[in-house]
């Protein structure tokens, strides 16, 4: 015992100095096993350290493989004694029998086979907890007091060594990251400064190619630009030869016959290996040229500025090339700056060409351009929409009643909000009500309110929409669906500016500006006695007709961009490109559902999109013209509708039926029933076609 203690005292300072100089866990385990093991008396030593990524405990130990070489095994573990060190940080000692009884799942693991004594100690410094250290005997009894003292001293040294190792590794990683960041920043600044100083493409390629070649090692650098008016692509490339010389080449080709054109139109980068280069060689002549010269990879990136692809950056290498995330990000940053340079160059050319024209048109533009900053929710540059916005500006400052007319989905509520926002009532919230969405029996209560006990279920007094909109604006949507019996009460409010709650007797004055909207033909409803004429004239003080989307196709691109950004942000998607053919196809659509239908189509497209380019299934939204009905094999009876053998919208069909019915429009045998149409619809079509039922009644009288 005395000799062992003396040897340990002499070994301890040497062992401390040796462990503190190590920079690897494997070396620490090897020194502990070879130097301290024979002195203290343990056969195996293991380290229990947290995983750098998951922070879960992991077991590090040395084992002998077939070649009798020492290696480090790292094994995730669960229910083993070492896991306890991360919860209580207390020493654990047990015999082999106790170990196998308490930890049966761990007894057969390689570090614990033939175990006779086990001891677990925490690894701690003054500043941090690092893990645990295991000492194992395969012969003899459990560790005695002297051995435990020596192992505790050894654990303190190992903890200091591991802390030193952790700090060293972190410092190395930080230094390497800093070096890489500085180098990347230098290259980026160098290329950016060179690009900003040159507007000529050939000079620009000369400036940037050396930096790209020296840093990344690419043997081929090409800057490609496109003339969108002629669909021609201009390639400006430099090929670095093995002897250090450079070969320049400038080629003009069709944008559809080049890899650069493909990435520009798709706005997606293309990274090709040797096999893909050979496959595309048959499709693109420039790729075939690089393939014949032995290039193993080609990397093409679109140069996108804003939402437009201005060109492409194409890189090539004679050897297979592996991109690190840092290098890939740096190349993309370079491409982004080159895109800005190209955009500036093209803009400079356009400005130079249009300078005189802009100067001559300055007075005209000054007179015509209007500021519609207050209409941020309304998207439209077309002349019909500009006319609508002018009307909104004219009527907003007054308290006049406004009737907004337009098909469903055209944005009538947006116009109503714009009028309210520009009015003197804008400080208060606009109150809305959809007359078609409320049951007829509840409309009066909803509009004017009710007193307690006014009807079954009226347990409390309720304020109606007019009271809620006092000193503000009330927007009545689908006012054409207002029941006939309720129309006089609305007329009274508009004329007298006062209401009576349902079940009440008190007259309540209200100060409300009414904006109504409908997609119905109110004039026709008045003619059909379905709508009061006096209410119509009271609502129709200032009518605003919103054009359908098919009459303002120039607004569709703006609307598409707006909806794409809106839904992409809501769905956490990054969509920065909309194919031009998609826009062209959308412009050609009739859009019977107007802006609402377009919004729904774009929402579905965003859901289906898996890249940064909008994927719109155009084949699913094509509108097929209605096919004329086939005539029946047998003529229909006179009491049945004849619309199976005649188109309903043709003049001849209506004239024929009017002759047969002697100009009678109504009733079960009248022309409307025979044609399968509503009476109001038939009258509307007759008016458009210039047909009068009176003419046919007069003819019959003359013949009689």
XYZ file of C-alpha atoms in Angstrom:
704
model
C 0.000 0.000 0.000
C 2.854 2.396 0.875
C 4.637 1.730 -2.394
C 1.418 2.218 -4.350
C 0.759 5.554 -2.638
C 4.311 6.719 -3.268
C 4.118 5.801 -6.972
C 0.801 7.613 -7.291
C 2.231 10.771 -5.704
C 5.090 10.748 -8.180
C 2.801 9.957 -11.127
C 0.067 12.505 -10.350
C 1.899 15.737 -11.456
C 3.217 14.063 -14.614
C -0.233 12.692 -15.385
C -1.817 16.117 -14.814
C 0.657 17.816 -17.138
C 0.130 15.150 -19.803
C -3.702 15.231 -19.687
C -3.916 19.026 -19.796
C -1.892 19.057 -23.026
C -4.129 16.592 -24.876
C -6.601 17.723 -27.537
C -8.635 14.562 -28.141
C -10.941 12.354 -26.026
C -9.300 9.215 -27.447
C -5.884 10.313 -26.224
C -7.281 11.092 -22.761
C -8.791 7.603 -22.476
C -5.583 5.985 -23.697
C -3.409 7.835 -21.132
C -5.811 7.016 -18.296
C -5.899 3.340 -19.236
C -2.157 2.897 -19.776
C -0.747 5.150 -17.041
C -3.259 5.427 -14.206
C -4.944 2.050 -14.570
C -2.037 -0.154 -13.434
C -1.288 2.136 -10.469
C -4.813 2.531 -9.111
C -5.947 -0.939 -10.099
C -8.815 -0.444 -12.592
C -8.994 -2.362 -15.887
C -11.332 -0.056 -17.833
C -12.088 3.642 -17.749
C -15.009 5.281 -19.608
C -16.138 8.874 -20.068
C -19.812 9.883 -20.009
C -20.148 13.209 -21.892
C -23.112 15.132 -23.329
C -23.614 14.957 -27.091
C -22.586 18.309 -28.685
C -25.790 18.454 -30.742
C -28.534 16.787 -28.688
C -26.968 17.185 -25.210
C -27.963 13.562 -24.501
C -25.448 11.453 -22.506
C -23.065 9.406 -24.635
C -20.576 6.774 -23.536
C -16.969 6.947 -24.741
C -14.738 3.931 -24.206
C -11.759 2.101 -25.739
C -12.006 -1.402 -27.172
C -9.784 -3.693 -29.205
C -10.882 -4.549 -32.740
C -9.699 -7.499 -34.876
C -6.368 -5.866 -35.713
C -5.761 -5.150 -31.988
C -5.834 -1.432 -32.642
C -7.344 0.999 -30.159
C -10.319 2.975 -31.412
C -13.019 5.215 -29.916
C -16.581 3.832 -29.857
C -19.496 6.174 -29.155
C -22.738 4.507 -28.165
C -26.045 6.105 -27.243
C -27.298 4.650 -24.041
C -30.404 4.805 -21.925
C -30.930 2.892 -18.665
C -27.340 2.491 -17.484
C -25.838 3.758 -14.246
C -23.830 6.478 -15.961
C -27.044 8.259 -16.936
C -27.638 9.067 -13.257
C -24.683 11.398 -13.172
C -26.667 13.914 -15.225
C -29.476 14.045 -12.664
C -27.927 13.833 -9.202
C -24.168 14.256 -9.930
C -23.353 11.887 -7.036
C -20.784 9.119 -6.785
C -22.040 5.566 -7.380
C -20.130 2.409 -6.349
C -21.292 -1.198 -6.515
C -20.040 -4.777 -6.921
C -20.388 -6.860 -10.072
C -23.282 -8.832 -8.593
C -25.180 -5.642 -7.707
C -24.452 -4.148 -11.121
C -25.878 -7.137 -13.005
C -28.891 -7.220 -10.709
C -29.710 -3.493 -10.877
C -28.701 -2.865 -14.500
C -29.392 -6.053 -16.472
C -29.705 -4.213 -19.815
C -26.225 -2.764 -19.444
C -24.414 -5.841 -18.140
C -23.877 -7.305 -21.636
C -22.611 -4.093 -23.224
C -18.915 -4.283 -24.244
C -17.578 -1.861 -21.579
C -19.247 -3.803 -18.720
C -18.602 -7.481 -19.523
C -17.008 -9.527 -16.691
C -17.349 -6.565 -14.362
C -16.503 -7.221 -10.684
C -16.370 -3.677 -9.291
C -17.852 -0.392 -10.575
C -17.401 3.241 -9.563
C -18.928 6.362 -11.158
C -17.626 9.858 -10.295
C -18.840 13.277 -11.541
C -16.562 15.454 -13.674
C -16.906 19.008 -12.365
C -14.876 22.178 -12.281
C -15.604 25.354 -10.392
C -17.493 26.740 -13.371
C -19.311 23.825 -15.014
C -20.466 20.233 -14.950
C -18.872 18.183 -17.753
C -20.161 14.634 -17.286
C -18.926 11.533 -15.517
C -16.025 9.068 -15.401
C -16.423 5.298 -14.840
C -13.780 3.012 -13.283
C -14.187 -0.752 -13.717
C -12.429 -3.766 -12.115
C -12.665 -7.198 -13.672
C -10.882 -8.935 -10.785
C -11.006 -8.474 -7.022
C -13.383 -6.677 -4.735
C -14.899 -3.187 -4.786
C -12.615 -0.155 -4.664
C -11.164 0.605 -1.200
C -10.823 4.021 0.394
C -7.312 4.704 -0.907
C -8.312 3.805 -4.473
C -11.397 6.023 -4.230
C -9.224 8.938 -3.074
C -6.854 8.457 -6.016
C -9.765 8.192 -8.496
C -11.295 11.391 -7.114
C -7.985 13.184 -7.644
C -7.825 11.757 -11.147
C -11.425 12.894 -11.870
C -10.491 16.488 -10.975
C -7.573 16.409 -13.419
C -9.711 14.847 -16.180
C -12.418 17.500 -15.637
C -9.833 20.261 -16.057
C -8.442 18.561 -19.171
C -11.920 18.218 -20.724
C -12.739 21.855 -19.972
C -9.477 22.889 -21.574
C -10.224 20.650 -24.549
C -13.740 22.081 -24.967
C -12.481 25.648 -24.880
C -9.710 24.814 -27.329
C -12.083 23.197 -29.785
C -14.571 26.082 -29.496
C -11.740 28.562 -30.034
C -10.535 26.676 -33.106
C -14.052 26.556 -34.536
C -14.520 30.256 -33.905
C -11.180 31.121 -35.500
C -11.957 28.982 -38.549
C -15.417 30.466 -38.916
C -14.012 33.964 -38.598
C -11.359 33.220 -41.199
C -13.922 31.809 -43.631
C -16.283 34.720 -43.086
C -13.490 37.224 -43.686
C -12.402 35.430 -46.836
C -15.964 35.231 -48.131
C -16.537 38.883 -47.322
C -13.315 39.824 -49.128
C -14.322 37.900 -52.251
C -17.831 39.331 -52.163
C -16.571 42.895 -51.757
C -13.983 42.391 -54.485
C -16.504 41.085 -56.981
C -19.112 43.677 -56.000
C -16.691 46.594 -56.421
C -15.538 45.227 -59.764
C -19.103 44.751 -60.951
C -20.244 48.208 -59.876
C -17.341 49.852 -61.696
C -18.166 48.262 -65.058
C -21.187 48.611 -67.290
C -19.643 46.888 -70.300
C -20.325 43.134 -70.153
C -16.926 42.025 -71.516
C -15.087 44.205 -69.019
C -17.355 42.952 -66.265
C -16.541 39.310 -67.068
C -12.813 40.097 -67.012
C -13.132 41.651 -63.577
C -15.182 38.978 -61.858
C -13.827 35.807 -63.507
C -10.392 35.995 -61.842
C -11.896 36.274 -58.350
C -14.295 33.404 -58.975
C -11.539 31.252 -60.486
C -9.051 31.922 -57.681
C -11.462 31.401 -54.797
C -13.724 28.618 -56.061
C -11.406 27.020 -58.600
C -13.886 27.076 -61.495
C -12.312 26.655 -64.924
C -15.202 28.259 -66.802
C -17.045 31.500 -66.016
C -19.809 32.833 -68.246
C -22.050 35.863 -67.840
C -25.110 35.580 -70.093
C -27.590 38.359 -70.856
C -30.899 38.313 -72.695
C -32.657 40.704 -75.039
C -36.300 40.051 -74.186
C -37.557 41.874 -77.294
C -35.782 39.449 -79.651
C -35.502 36.438 -77.296
C -31.781 36.317 -78.019
C -29.171 35.246 -75.473
C -25.647 36.676 -75.462
C -22.968 34.546 -73.795
C -19.733 36.161 -72.587
C -17.410 33.457 -71.258
C -13.821 32.885 -70.173
C -12.236 29.417 -70.166
C -9.122 29.084 -67.972
C -6.615 26.784 -69.688
C -4.204 24.407 -67.941
C -1.212 26.490 -69.068
C -2.614 29.528 -67.255
C -3.933 31.290 -70.347
C -7.520 32.380 -70.840
C -9.760 31.820 -73.838
C -12.582 34.317 -74.375
C -15.750 33.557 -76.312
C -18.899 35.510 -77.163
C -21.857 33.684 -78.702
C -25.405 34.694 -79.635
C -28.194 32.105 -79.589
C -31.896 31.684 -78.971
C -32.968 31.846 -75.358
C -34.889 28.590 -75.876
C -31.795 26.731 -77.076
C -29.557 27.336 -74.080
C -29.203 26.167 -70.509
C -28.973 29.780 -69.360
C -32.281 30.516 -71.062
C -33.866 27.601 -69.210
C -32.752 28.811 -65.789
C -33.809 32.361 -66.659
C -37.327 31.339 -67.658
C -37.749 28.967 -64.724
C -35.846 31.261 -62.318
C -34.305 28.158 -60.750
C -30.623 27.242 -60.555
C -29.329 24.105 -62.270
C -26.445 22.034 -60.852
C -25.382 19.332 -63.323
C -23.037 16.401 -62.719
C -21.185 14.628 -65.528
C -24.072 12.315 -66.346
C -26.542 15.199 -66.538
C -24.090 17.215 -68.651
C -23.946 14.369 -71.180
C -27.728 14.057 -71.195
C -28.276 17.769 -71.910
C -25.503 17.858 -74.529
C -27.996 16.693 -77.157
C -30.375 19.527 -76.240
C -28.016 22.486 -75.826
C -25.060 23.111 -78.124
C -23.099 25.068 -75.529
C -23.446 22.243 -73.001
C -22.257 19.835 -75.713
C -19.154 21.984 -76.227
C -18.308 21.903 -72.528
C -18.985 18.161 -72.395
C -16.524 17.572 -75.261
C -13.927 19.592 -73.366
C -14.209 17.206 -70.404
C -16.161 19.330 -67.925
C -17.458 17.225 -65.039
C -19.942 19.748 -63.640
C -21.867 22.864 -64.692
C -23.624 25.243 -62.352
C -26.051 27.836 -63.795
C -27.811 30.479 -61.684
C -30.447 32.984 -62.817
C -29.619 36.624 -62.185
C -32.877 37.926 -60.738
C -33.491 41.557 -59.894
C -36.880 42.232 -58.390
C -39.165 39.772 -60.142
C -37.301 39.742 -63.465
C -34.513 37.432 -64.628
C -31.913 39.703 -66.218
C -29.402 37.013 -67.186
C -27.531 33.969 -65.928
C -24.178 33.132 -64.344
C -22.758 29.833 -65.629
C -19.792 28.079 -63.961
C -17.940 24.910 -64.927
C -15.228 22.629 -63.538
C -13.081 19.884 -65.090
C -13.375 17.805 -61.913
C -16.337 16.796 -59.776
C -17.064 19.648 -57.392
C -18.604 19.487 -53.932
C -20.341 22.597 -52.664
C -20.263 23.427 -48.985
C -23.264 25.400 -47.719
C -20.979 28.405 -47.211
C -19.676 28.356 -50.785
C -23.137 27.816 -52.228
C -24.472 30.762 -50.253
C -21.544 32.925 -51.356
C -22.133 32.118 -55.041
C -25.804 32.987 -54.667
C -24.835 36.305 -53.052
C -22.499 36.998 -55.969
C -25.300 36.189 -58.422
C -27.649 38.547 -56.587
C -25.157 41.427 -56.904
C -24.484 40.695 -60.567
C -28.227 40.801 -61.169
C -28.338 44.302 -59.704
C -25.453 45.356 -61.944
C -27.188 44.017 -65.046
C -30.415 45.663 -63.996
C -28.603 48.969 -63.560
C -26.915 48.625 -66.953
C -30.189 47.901 -68.723
C -31.890 50.685 -66.833
C -29.101 53.082 -67.835
C -29.593 52.195 -71.501
C -33.346 52.605 -71.232
C -32.990 55.938 -69.462
C -30.616 57.220 -72.124
C -32.973 56.155 -74.918
C -36.082 57.618 -73.308
C -34.589 60.799 -71.907
C -35.815 63.101 -74.653
C -39.187 61.385 -74.831
C -39.737 61.740 -71.112
C -38.757 65.411 -71.276
C -41.262 66.137 -74.058
C -44.072 64.327 -72.248
C -43.360 65.830 -68.827
C -46.093 68.450 -68.982
C -48.667 65.883 -70.115
C -47.712 63.409 -67.392
C -47.806 66.134 -64.749
C -51.371 66.931 -65.715
C -52.625 63.357 -66.034
C -50.958 61.499 -63.158
C -53.141 61.282 -60.063
C -52.202 60.173 -56.606
C -54.342 57.294 -55.356
C -52.428 56.629 -52.156
C -55.721 56.406 -50.272
C -56.745 53.341 -52.284
C -54.046 50.973 -51.035
C -56.541 48.101 -50.781
C -57.764 48.548 -54.377
C -55.534 47.198 -57.112
C -56.145 48.563 -60.563
C -54.292 50.610 -63.155
C -56.830 50.207 -65.938
C -58.806 53.174 -67.209
C -62.166 51.754 -66.006
C -60.844 51.365 -62.464
C -59.244 54.807 -62.521
C -62.632 56.237 -63.498
C -64.207 54.402 -60.554
C -61.599 55.809 -58.166
C -62.223 59.312 -59.496
C -65.914 58.900 -58.708
C -65.021 57.668 -55.228
C -62.967 60.794 -54.613
C -65.786 63.002 -55.832
C -68.507 61.510 -53.651
C -66.517 60.594 -50.528
C -66.487 64.052 -48.974
C -70.279 64.388 -49.205
C -72.946 62.506 -47.280
C -74.797 61.485 -50.428
C -76.174 57.973 -50.663
C -74.071 55.810 -52.989
C -75.281 52.795 -54.958
C -72.441 50.483 -56.000
C -73.366 48.262 -58.940
C -71.396 45.366 -60.306
C -71.236 41.644 -60.775
C -70.485 39.340 -57.894
C -66.823 39.261 -56.872
C -65.879 42.648 -58.362
C -64.984 44.212 -55.000
C -68.010 46.324 -54.118
C -67.175 46.232 -50.423
C -63.643 47.512 -51.102
C -65.107 50.521 -52.889
C -67.468 51.105 -49.978
C -64.558 51.000 -47.521
C -62.603 53.440 -49.677
C -65.531 55.894 -49.690
C -65.849 55.623 -45.905
C -62.106 56.003 -45.349
C -62.024 59.218 -47.393
C -65.139 60.642 -45.762
C -65.424 62.837 -42.674
C -66.891 59.810 -40.865
C -63.690 57.762 -41.206
C -62.819 58.029 -37.511
C -65.629 55.592 -36.714
C -65.901 52.022 -37.932
C -68.079 51.340 -40.947
C -70.978 48.986 -40.128
C -71.744 46.251 -42.677
C -74.803 44.133 -43.348
C -75.519 41.575 -46.050
C -79.248 41.736 -46.793
C -79.185 38.359 -48.519
C -77.473 36.546 -45.656
C -80.044 37.368 -42.958
C -83.375 35.490 -42.891
C -86.305 37.667 -43.934
C -87.930 37.332 -40.525
C -84.873 38.749 -38.775
C -83.988 41.532 -41.210
C -86.148 44.202 -39.584
C -84.759 43.422 -36.143
C -81.226 43.380 -37.513
C -81.625 46.732 -39.243
C -83.684 48.709 -36.755
C -83.293 46.744 -33.494
C -86.055 45.552 -31.176
C -87.401 46.119 -27.711
C -87.571 43.495 -24.989
C -90.602 41.252 -25.512
C -91.203 42.452 -29.078
C -91.449 38.819 -30.166
C -90.819 35.343 -28.810
C -87.174 35.089 -27.850
C -86.609 38.853 -27.543
C -85.395 38.684 -23.953
C -83.387 41.915 -24.067
C -83.365 45.155 -25.997
C -81.169 45.091 -29.084
C -79.692 47.976 -31.064
C -79.972 47.635 -34.828
C -77.376 48.349 -37.489
C -78.610 51.900 -38.025
C -78.057 52.765 -34.380
C -74.633 51.119 -34.424
C -73.726 53.196 -37.484
C -74.773 56.517 -35.936
C -72.399 59.254 -37.179
C -70.697 56.644 -39.335
C -71.388 54.697 -42.531
C -73.749 51.745 -43.046
C -72.897 49.461 -45.939
C -75.917 47.476 -47.151
C -74.666 44.698 -49.385
C -77.053 42.837 -51.734
C -79.688 45.529 -51.172
C -81.554 44.186 -54.202
C -82.582 41.149 -52.132
C -84.360 43.260 -49.522
C -87.935 41.950 -49.064
C -90.677 44.120 -50.563
C -92.460 44.594 -47.236
C -89.308 45.987 -45.601
C -88.459 48.469 -48.348
C -90.823 51.262 -47.128
C -89.148 51.234 -43.717
C -85.704 51.610 -45.293
C -87.047 54.414 -47.458
C -88.313 56.228 -44.379
C -84.894 56.061 -42.734
C -83.249 57.473 -45.831
C -85.767 60.322 -46.075
C -86.485 61.151 -42.432
C -83.219 59.996 -40.779
C -85.123 58.306 -37.959
C -86.031 54.756 -36.957
C -88.352 52.884 -34.626
C -87.243 49.682 -32.964
C -89.383 46.630 -33.537
C -91.999 46.543 -30.784
C -91.234 50.118 -29.732
C -93.033 53.467 -30.053
C -90.185 55.928 -29.633
C -88.720 57.608 -32.697
C -84.917 57.504 -32.659
C -83.017 59.997 -34.841
C -79.929 58.619 -36.582
C -77.149 60.265 -38.550
C -76.050 57.579 -40.982
C -74.456 57.730 -44.411
C -75.771 54.771 -46.455
C -73.741 52.988 -49.095
C -75.673 50.227 -50.867
C -74.435 47.565 -53.250
C -76.102 44.997 -55.478
C -75.430 42.766 -58.447
C -79.119 42.799 -59.394
C -80.756 44.857 -62.138
C -82.830 47.132 -59.918
C -84.437 48.874 -62.872
C -85.778 45.580 -64.117
C -86.976 44.711 -60.637
C -88.826 48.027 -60.505
C -90.414 47.234 -63.868
C -91.412 43.805 -62.557
C -92.915 45.379 -59.424
C -90.408 43.519 -57.251
C -88.722 46.686 -56.020
C -90.132 50.043 -54.984
C -89.320 52.757 -57.486
C -89.130 55.472 -54.821
C -86.557 53.431 -52.854
C -84.570 52.805 -56.016
C -84.427 56.510 -56.849
C -83.457 57.300 -53.236
C -80.589 54.799 -53.345
C -79.515 55.771 -56.836
C -78.360 59.276 -55.901
C -74.772 58.581 -56.940
C -74.348 55.259 -58.753
C -70.888 53.762 -59.215
C -70.576 50.855 -61.634
C -67.609 48.575 -61.017
C -66.388 46.986 -64.246
C -66.080 43.188 -64.321
C -62.600 41.726 -64.433
C -62.920 40.727 -68.092
C -63.252 44.416 -68.993
C -60.011 45.370 -67.251
C -57.511 42.613 -68.126
C -54.567 44.962 -67.628
C -55.229 44.750 -63.858
C -54.851 40.963 -63.756
C -51.000 40.887 -63.461
C -51.106 43.226 -60.458
C -53.890 41.241 -58.838
C -52.040 37.961 -59.387
C -48.856 39.344 -57.799
C -50.824 40.689 -54.843
C -52.657 37.423 -54.189
C -49.483 35.339 -54.599
C -47.648 37.426 -51.991
C -50.668 37.399 -49.688
C -51.180 33.638 -49.683
C -47.469 32.779 -49.802
C -46.893 34.825 -46.646
C -49.891 33.207 -44.959
C -48.630 29.701 -45.851
C -44.957 30.431 -45.049
C -43.903 29.865 -48.650
C -41.331 31.736 -50.732
C -42.709 32.348 -54.232
C -40.806 34.981 -56.179
C -41.630 34.052 -59.761
C -44.778 33.855 -61.877
C -44.315 32.439 -65.404
C -45.255 34.883 -68.157
C -47.347 32.252 -69.921
C -49.418 31.891 -66.753
C -50.144 35.627 -66.702
C -50.996 35.551 -70.402
C -53.421 32.669 -69.927
C -55.090 34.321 -66.940
C -55.620 37.511 -68.929
C -57.490 35.527 -71.575
C -59.952 33.975 -69.108
C -63.531 35.378 -68.941
C -63.661 35.247 -65.104
C -67.405 35.027 -64.473
C -66.596 35.097 -60.737
C -64.401 38.184 -61.235
C -61.709 39.089 -58.673
C -63.045 36.645 -56.085
C -62.709 33.773 -58.557
C -59.194 34.890 -59.491
C -58.272 35.046 -55.791
C -59.524 31.498 -55.226
C -57.603 30.220 -58.241
C -54.378 31.842 -57.025
C -54.881 30.510 -53.476
C -55.165 26.980 -54.844
C -52.081 27.526 -57.012
C -50.048 28.686 -53.992
C -51.120 25.581 -52.096
C -49.954 23.372 -54.990
C -46.662 25.218 -55.499
C -43.610 23.359 -54.188
C -40.841 25.685 -55.445
C -40.320 29.423 -55.702
C -42.128 29.486 -59.068
C -45.937 29.618 -59.042
C -47.395 26.344 -60.271
C -50.854 26.983 -61.729
C -52.733 24.024 -63.307
C -53.954 25.990 -66.329
C -55.680 22.974 -67.852
C -58.064 22.849 -64.903
C -59.318 26.433 -65.280
C -59.920 26.522 -69.002
C -63.475 27.551 -69.790
C -65.180 25.385 -72.388
C -67.839 27.058 -74.541
C -71.306 25.664 -73.983
C -72.315 23.098 -76.578
C -75.719 23.606 -78.216
C -78.338 21.106 -77.144
C -79.094 18.338 -79.624
C -82.648 18.391 -81.039
C -84.914 15.579 -79.823
C -85.863 12.770 -82.122
C -89.608 13.558 -81.712
C -91.152 17.046 -81.744
C -92.192 18.227 -78.291
C -95.793 18.683 -77.313
C -97.148 22.225 -77.178
C -97.583 22.006 -73.429
C -93.890 21.238 -72.910
C -90.918 23.589 -73.061
C -89.481 23.855 -76.563
C -86.068 24.954 -75.326
C -84.673 21.509 -76.079
C -84.788 22.165 -79.824
C -84.151 25.925 -79.994
C -81.399 28.058 -78.409
C -83.003 30.240 -75.780
C -81.045 33.352 -76.665
C -81.859 33.469 -80.412
C -84.329 35.973 -81.790
C -86.042 33.341 -83.949
C -86.870 31.150 -80.960
C -88.537 33.987 -79.046
C -90.442 35.230 -82.120
C -91.706 31.732 -82.903
C -93.068 31.198 -79.398
C -94.669 34.649 -79.279
C -96.512 33.870 -82.474
C -97.748 30.571 -81.084
C -98.905 32.185 -77.823
C -100.328 35.299 -79.575
C -98.013 37.574 -77.591
C -99.051 36.249 -74.187
C -96.049 36.255 -71.847
C -97.494 35.073 -68.513
C -99.349 32.041 -67.252
C -98.804 28.302 -67.656
C -99.293 28.493 -71.457
C -97.492 31.789 -71.923
C -94.230 32.351 -73.799
C -92.072 32.410 -70.648
C -93.281 28.974 -69.560
C -92.930 27.595 -73.074
C -89.334 28.829 -73.283
C -88.453 27.621 -69.776
C -87.514 31.136 -68.682
C -88.523 33.427 -65.873
C -90.916 36.159 -66.950
C -88.421 38.880 -66.009
C -85.619 37.186 -67.923
C -87.751 36.887 -71.072
C -88.765 40.558 -70.900
C -85.111 41.581 -70.475
C -84.036 39.585 -73.511
C -86.920 40.874 -75.600
C -85.871 44.434 -74.766
C -82.292 43.752 -75.826
C -83.456 42.135 -79.085
C -86.015 44.835 -79.829
C -89.021 42.486 -79.678
C -92.455 43.691 -78.509
C -95.244 41.298 -77.491
C -97.800 43.894 -78.589
C -96.805 43.391 -82.223
C -97.853 39.760 -82.139
C -101.174 40.486 -80.445
C -102.019 43.062 -83.112
C -101.202 40.623 -85.935
C -103.604 38.072 -84.498
C -106.398 40.640 -84.241
C -105.935 41.682 -87.871
C -106.112 38.087 -89.037
C -109.255 37.484 -87.026
